[in-house]
mmCIF file of C-alpha atoms in Angstrom:
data_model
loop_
_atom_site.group_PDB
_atom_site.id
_atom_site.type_symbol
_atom_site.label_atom_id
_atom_site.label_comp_id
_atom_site.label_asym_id
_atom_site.label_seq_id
_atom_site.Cartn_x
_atom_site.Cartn_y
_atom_site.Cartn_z
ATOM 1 C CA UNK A 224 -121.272 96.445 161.363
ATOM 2 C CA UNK A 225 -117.295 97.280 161.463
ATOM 3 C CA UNK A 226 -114.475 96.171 159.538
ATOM 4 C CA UNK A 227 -110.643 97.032 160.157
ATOM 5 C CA UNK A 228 -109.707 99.533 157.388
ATOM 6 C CA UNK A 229 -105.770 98.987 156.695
ATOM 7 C CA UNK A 230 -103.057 100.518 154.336
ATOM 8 C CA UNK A 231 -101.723 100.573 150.804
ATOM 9 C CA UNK A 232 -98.176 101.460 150.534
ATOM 10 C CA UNK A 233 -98.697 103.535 153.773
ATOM 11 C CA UNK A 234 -101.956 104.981 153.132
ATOM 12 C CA UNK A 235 -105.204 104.672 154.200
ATOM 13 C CA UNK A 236 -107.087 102.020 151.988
ATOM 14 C CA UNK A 237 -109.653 104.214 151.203
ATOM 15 C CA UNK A 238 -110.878 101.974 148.560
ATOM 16 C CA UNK A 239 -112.093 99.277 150.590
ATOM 17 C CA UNK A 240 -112.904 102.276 153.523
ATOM 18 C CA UNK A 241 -115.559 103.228 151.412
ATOM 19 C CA UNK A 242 -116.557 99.536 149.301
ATOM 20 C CA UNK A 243 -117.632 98.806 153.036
ATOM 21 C CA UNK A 244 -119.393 101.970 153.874
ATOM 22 C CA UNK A 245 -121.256 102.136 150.438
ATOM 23 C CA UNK A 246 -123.835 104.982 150.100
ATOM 24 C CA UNK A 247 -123.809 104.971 153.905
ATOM 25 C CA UNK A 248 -121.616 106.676 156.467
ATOM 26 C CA UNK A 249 -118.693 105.786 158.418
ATOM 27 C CA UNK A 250 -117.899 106.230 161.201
ATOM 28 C CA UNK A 251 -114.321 105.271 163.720
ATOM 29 C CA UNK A 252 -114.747 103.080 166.568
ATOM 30 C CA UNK A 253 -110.482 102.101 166.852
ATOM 31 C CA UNK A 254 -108.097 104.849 166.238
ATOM 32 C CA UNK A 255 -105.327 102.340 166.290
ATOM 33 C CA UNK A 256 -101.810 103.250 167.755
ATOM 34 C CA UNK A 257 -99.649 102.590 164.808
ATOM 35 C CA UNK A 258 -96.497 102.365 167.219
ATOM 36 C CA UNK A 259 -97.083 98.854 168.033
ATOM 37 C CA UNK A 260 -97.927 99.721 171.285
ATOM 38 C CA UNK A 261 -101.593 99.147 171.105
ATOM 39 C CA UNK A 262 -102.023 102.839 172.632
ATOM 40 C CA UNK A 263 -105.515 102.617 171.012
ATOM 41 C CA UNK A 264 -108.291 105.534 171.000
ATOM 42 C CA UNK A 265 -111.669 104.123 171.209
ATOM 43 C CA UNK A 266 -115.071 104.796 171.448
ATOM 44 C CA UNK A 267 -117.673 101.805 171.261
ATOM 45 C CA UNK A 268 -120.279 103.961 171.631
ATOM 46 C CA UNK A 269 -122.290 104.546 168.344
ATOM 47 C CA UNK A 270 -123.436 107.742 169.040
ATOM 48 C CA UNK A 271 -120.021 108.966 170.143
ATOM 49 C CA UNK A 272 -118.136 108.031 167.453
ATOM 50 C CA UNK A 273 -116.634 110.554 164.886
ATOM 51 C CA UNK A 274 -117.660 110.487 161.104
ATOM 52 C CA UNK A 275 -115.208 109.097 158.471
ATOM 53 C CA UNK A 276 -117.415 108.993 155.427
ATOM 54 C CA UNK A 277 -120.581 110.928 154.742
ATOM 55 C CA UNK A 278 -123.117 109.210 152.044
ATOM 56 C CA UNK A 279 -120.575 107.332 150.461
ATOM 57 C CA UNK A 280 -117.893 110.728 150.254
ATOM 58 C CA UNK A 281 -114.489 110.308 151.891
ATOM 59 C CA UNK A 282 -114.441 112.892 154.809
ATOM 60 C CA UNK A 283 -111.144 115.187 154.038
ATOM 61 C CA UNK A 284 -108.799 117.852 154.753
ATOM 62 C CA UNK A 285 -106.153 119.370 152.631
ATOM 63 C CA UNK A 286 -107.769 116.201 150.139
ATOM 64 C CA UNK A 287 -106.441 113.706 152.364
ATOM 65 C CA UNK A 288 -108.606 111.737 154.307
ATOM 66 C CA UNK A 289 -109.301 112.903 158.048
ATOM 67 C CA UNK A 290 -111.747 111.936 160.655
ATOM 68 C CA UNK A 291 -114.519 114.139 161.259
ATOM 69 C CA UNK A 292 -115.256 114.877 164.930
ATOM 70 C CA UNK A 293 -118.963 116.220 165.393
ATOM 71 C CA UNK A 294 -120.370 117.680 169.070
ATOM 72 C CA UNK A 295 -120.580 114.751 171.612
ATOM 73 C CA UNK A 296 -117.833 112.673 169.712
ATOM 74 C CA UNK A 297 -114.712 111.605 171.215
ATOM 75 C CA UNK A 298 -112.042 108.663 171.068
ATOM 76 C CA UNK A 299 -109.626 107.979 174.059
ATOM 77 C CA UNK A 300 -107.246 105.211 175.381
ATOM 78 C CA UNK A 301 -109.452 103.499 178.074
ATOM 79 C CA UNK A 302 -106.916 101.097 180.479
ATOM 80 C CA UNK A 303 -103.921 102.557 178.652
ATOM 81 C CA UNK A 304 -101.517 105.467 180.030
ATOM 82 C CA UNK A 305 -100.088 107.583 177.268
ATOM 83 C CA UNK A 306 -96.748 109.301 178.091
ATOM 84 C CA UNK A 307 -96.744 112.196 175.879
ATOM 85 C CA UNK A 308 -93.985 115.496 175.687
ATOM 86 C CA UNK A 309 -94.141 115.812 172.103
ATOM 87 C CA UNK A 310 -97.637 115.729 169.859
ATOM 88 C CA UNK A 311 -98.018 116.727 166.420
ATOM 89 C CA UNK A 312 -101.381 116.889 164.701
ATOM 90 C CA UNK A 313 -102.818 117.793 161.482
ATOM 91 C CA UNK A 314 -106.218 119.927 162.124
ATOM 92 C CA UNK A 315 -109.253 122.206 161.350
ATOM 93 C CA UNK A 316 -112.063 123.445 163.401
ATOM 94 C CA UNK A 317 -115.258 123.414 161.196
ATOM 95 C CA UNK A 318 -117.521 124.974 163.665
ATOM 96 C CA UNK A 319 -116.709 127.407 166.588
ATOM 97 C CA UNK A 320 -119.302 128.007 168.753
ATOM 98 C CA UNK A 321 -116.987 127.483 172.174
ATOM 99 C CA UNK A 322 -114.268 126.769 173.657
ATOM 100 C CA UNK A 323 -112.615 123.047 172.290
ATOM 101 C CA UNK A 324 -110.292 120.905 173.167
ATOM 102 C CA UNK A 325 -108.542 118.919 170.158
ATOM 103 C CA UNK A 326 -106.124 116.584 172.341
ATOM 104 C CA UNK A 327 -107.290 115.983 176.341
ATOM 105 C CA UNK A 328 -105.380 113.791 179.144
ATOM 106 C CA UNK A 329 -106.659 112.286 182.043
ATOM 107 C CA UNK A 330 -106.690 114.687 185.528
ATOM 108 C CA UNK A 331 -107.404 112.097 187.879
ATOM 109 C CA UNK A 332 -109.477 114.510 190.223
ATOM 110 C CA UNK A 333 -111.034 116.492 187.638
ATOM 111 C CA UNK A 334 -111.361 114.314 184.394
ATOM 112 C CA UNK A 335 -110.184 115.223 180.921
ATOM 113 C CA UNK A 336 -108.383 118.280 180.580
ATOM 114 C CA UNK A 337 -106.878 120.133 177.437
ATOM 115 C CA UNK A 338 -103.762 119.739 175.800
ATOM 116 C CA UNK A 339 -104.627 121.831 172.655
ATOM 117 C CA UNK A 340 -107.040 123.708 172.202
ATOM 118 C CA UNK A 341 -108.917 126.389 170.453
ATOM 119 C CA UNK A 342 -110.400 129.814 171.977
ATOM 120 C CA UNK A 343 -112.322 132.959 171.140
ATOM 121 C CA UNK A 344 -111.874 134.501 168.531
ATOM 122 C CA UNK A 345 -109.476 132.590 166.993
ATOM 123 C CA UNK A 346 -106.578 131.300 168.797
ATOM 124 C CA UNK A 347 -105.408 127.827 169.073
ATOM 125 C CA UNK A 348 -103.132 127.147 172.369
ATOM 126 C CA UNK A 349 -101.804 125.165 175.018
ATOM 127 C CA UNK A 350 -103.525 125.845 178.335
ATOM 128 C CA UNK A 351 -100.492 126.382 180.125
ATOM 129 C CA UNK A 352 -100.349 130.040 178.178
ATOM 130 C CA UNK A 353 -103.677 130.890 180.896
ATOM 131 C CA UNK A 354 -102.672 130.631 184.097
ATOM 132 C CA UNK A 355 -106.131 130.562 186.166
ATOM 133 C CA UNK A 356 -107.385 127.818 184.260
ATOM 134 C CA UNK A 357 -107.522 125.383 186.586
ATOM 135 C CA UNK A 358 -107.266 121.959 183.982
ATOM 136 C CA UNK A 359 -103.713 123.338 182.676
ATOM 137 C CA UNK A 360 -101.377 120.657 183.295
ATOM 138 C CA UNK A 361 -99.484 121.019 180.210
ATOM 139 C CA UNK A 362 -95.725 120.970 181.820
ATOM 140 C CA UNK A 363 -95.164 124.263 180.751
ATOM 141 C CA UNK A 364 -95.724 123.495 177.066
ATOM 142 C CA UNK A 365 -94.863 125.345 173.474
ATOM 143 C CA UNK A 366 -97.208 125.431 170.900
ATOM 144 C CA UNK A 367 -95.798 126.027 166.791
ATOM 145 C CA UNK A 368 -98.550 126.605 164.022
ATOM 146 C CA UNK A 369 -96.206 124.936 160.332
ATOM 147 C CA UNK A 370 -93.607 125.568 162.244
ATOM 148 C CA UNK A 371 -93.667 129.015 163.618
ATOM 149 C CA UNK A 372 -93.979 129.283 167.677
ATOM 150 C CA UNK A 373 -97.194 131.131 168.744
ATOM 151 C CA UNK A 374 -96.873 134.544 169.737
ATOM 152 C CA UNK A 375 -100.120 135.440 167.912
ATOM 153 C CA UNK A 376 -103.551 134.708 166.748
ATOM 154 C CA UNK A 377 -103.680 132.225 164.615
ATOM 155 C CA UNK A 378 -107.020 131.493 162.143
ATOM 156 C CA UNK A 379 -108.170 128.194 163.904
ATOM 157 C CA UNK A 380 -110.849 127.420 160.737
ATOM 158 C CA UNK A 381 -107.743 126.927 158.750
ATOM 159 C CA UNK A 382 -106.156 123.735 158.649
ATOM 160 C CA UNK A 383 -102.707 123.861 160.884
ATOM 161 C CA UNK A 384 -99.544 121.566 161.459
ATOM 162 C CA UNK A 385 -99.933 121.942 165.377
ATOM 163 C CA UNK A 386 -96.908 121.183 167.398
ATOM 164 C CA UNK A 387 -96.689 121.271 171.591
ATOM 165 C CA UNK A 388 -93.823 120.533 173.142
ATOM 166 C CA UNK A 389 -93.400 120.216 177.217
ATOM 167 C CA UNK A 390 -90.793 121.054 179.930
ATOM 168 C CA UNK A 391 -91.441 117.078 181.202
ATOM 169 C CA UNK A 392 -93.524 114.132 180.230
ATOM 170 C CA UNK A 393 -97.028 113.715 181.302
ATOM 171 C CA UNK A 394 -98.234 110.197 181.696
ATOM 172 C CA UNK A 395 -102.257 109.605 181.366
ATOM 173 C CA UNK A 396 -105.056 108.420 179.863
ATOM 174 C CA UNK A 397 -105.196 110.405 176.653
ATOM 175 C CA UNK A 398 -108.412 111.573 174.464
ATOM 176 C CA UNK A 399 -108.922 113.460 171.034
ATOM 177 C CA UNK A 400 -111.801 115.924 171.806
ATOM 178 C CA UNK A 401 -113.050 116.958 174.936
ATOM 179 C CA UNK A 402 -113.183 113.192 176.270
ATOM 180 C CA UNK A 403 -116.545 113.228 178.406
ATOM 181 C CA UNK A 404 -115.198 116.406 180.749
ATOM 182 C CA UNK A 405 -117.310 119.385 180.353
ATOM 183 C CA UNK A 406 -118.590 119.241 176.700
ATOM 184 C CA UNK A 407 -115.874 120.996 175.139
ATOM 185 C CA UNK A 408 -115.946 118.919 172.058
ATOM 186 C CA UNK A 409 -114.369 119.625 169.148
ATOM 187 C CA UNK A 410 -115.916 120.538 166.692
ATOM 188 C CA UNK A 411 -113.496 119.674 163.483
ATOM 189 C CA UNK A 412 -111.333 117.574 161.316
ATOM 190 C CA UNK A 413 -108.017 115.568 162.437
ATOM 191 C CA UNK A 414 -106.201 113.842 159.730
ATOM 192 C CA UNK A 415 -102.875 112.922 161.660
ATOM 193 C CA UNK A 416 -101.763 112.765 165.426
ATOM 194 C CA UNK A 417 -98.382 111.780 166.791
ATOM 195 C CA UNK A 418 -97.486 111.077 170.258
ATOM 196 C CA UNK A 419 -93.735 111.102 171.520
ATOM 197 C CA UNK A 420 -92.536 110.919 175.235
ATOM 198 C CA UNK A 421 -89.796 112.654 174.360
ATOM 199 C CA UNK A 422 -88.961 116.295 173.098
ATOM 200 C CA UNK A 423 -88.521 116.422 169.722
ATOM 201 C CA UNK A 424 -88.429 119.915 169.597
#
């Protein structure tokens, strides 16, 4: 069963989010683009979709709600491009047992490949920062944790404002989690993401 879970005065109706869910869980099938631009990230399939409520408890972070994405969980734009130079996103990993990828775009020879992500021990980072991974099409990105640019390790089981900013604008199919690539799901809570094709740095 699915309902469309709106807003109250700008925030998530979490009221009737969990009158529908009950004791049960929830989970997201529509992440939907709040631009107007019906940039949607989806994922019809049950078993990929990320949690929302647990047994009738509002999934959170920093006691706001956030979607919970779990190993083999994803959401992505399917038809639509995404032009993207600018993303901010509110996250946490909960689990690090590999490498993850929080936000992914579409390599059309290759599949998903990172944006963000997080690494061993503890670092989150844009891929552009390795140069012999061969899925780093990042545009020569920046990445700031609240703010600060990242010139060290940061603790990536810590909730973080994450901000990337590229050289150019990438247009492609865009994904939260690893987006059916390789498996490198991630394995945490995202609250916010926002898109721009333009720097806003």
């Amino acid at each position: 069963t699915e309902q469309n879970i709106g807003f109250v005065y700008g925030v998530l109706d979490t009221a009737a989010l969990l009158s529908f869910c009950g004791n049960g869980n929830g989970f997201v099938t529509t992440f939907y683009d709040q631009s107007g631009n019906a940039k949607d990230s989806v994922q019809p399939s049950a078993g990929g979709q990320p949690r929302i409520v647990l047994s009738g408890v509002l999934e959170t972070l920093n006691s706001k709600p956030t979607i919970n994405y779990l190993s083999n969980t994803f959401t992505r734009t399917t038809g639509q491009n995404v032009t993207a130079q600018s993303i901010f996103t509110v996250a946490q990993v909960v689990t690090y047992n590999q490498l993850q990828s929080l936000i992914s775009f579409d390599h059309s020879s290759q599949g998903f490949g990172p944006w963000i992500r997080s690494i061993q021990p503890n670092f989150w980072r844009t891929p552009s920062t390795a140069g012999t991974d061969s899925y780093d099409f990042t545009n020569g990105s920046n990445m700031y944790f609240n703010s600060n640019l990242h010139t060290s390790a940061n603790n990536i089981l810590t909730p973080h404002i994450l901000s990337s900013f590229a050289a150019s604008a990438l247009t492609k199919k865009f994904g939260i989690s690893d987006a059916t690539f390789i498996g490198r799901w991630f394995l945490g809570k995202m609250s916010e993401c926002i898109v721009y094709p333009t720097s806003q740095q």
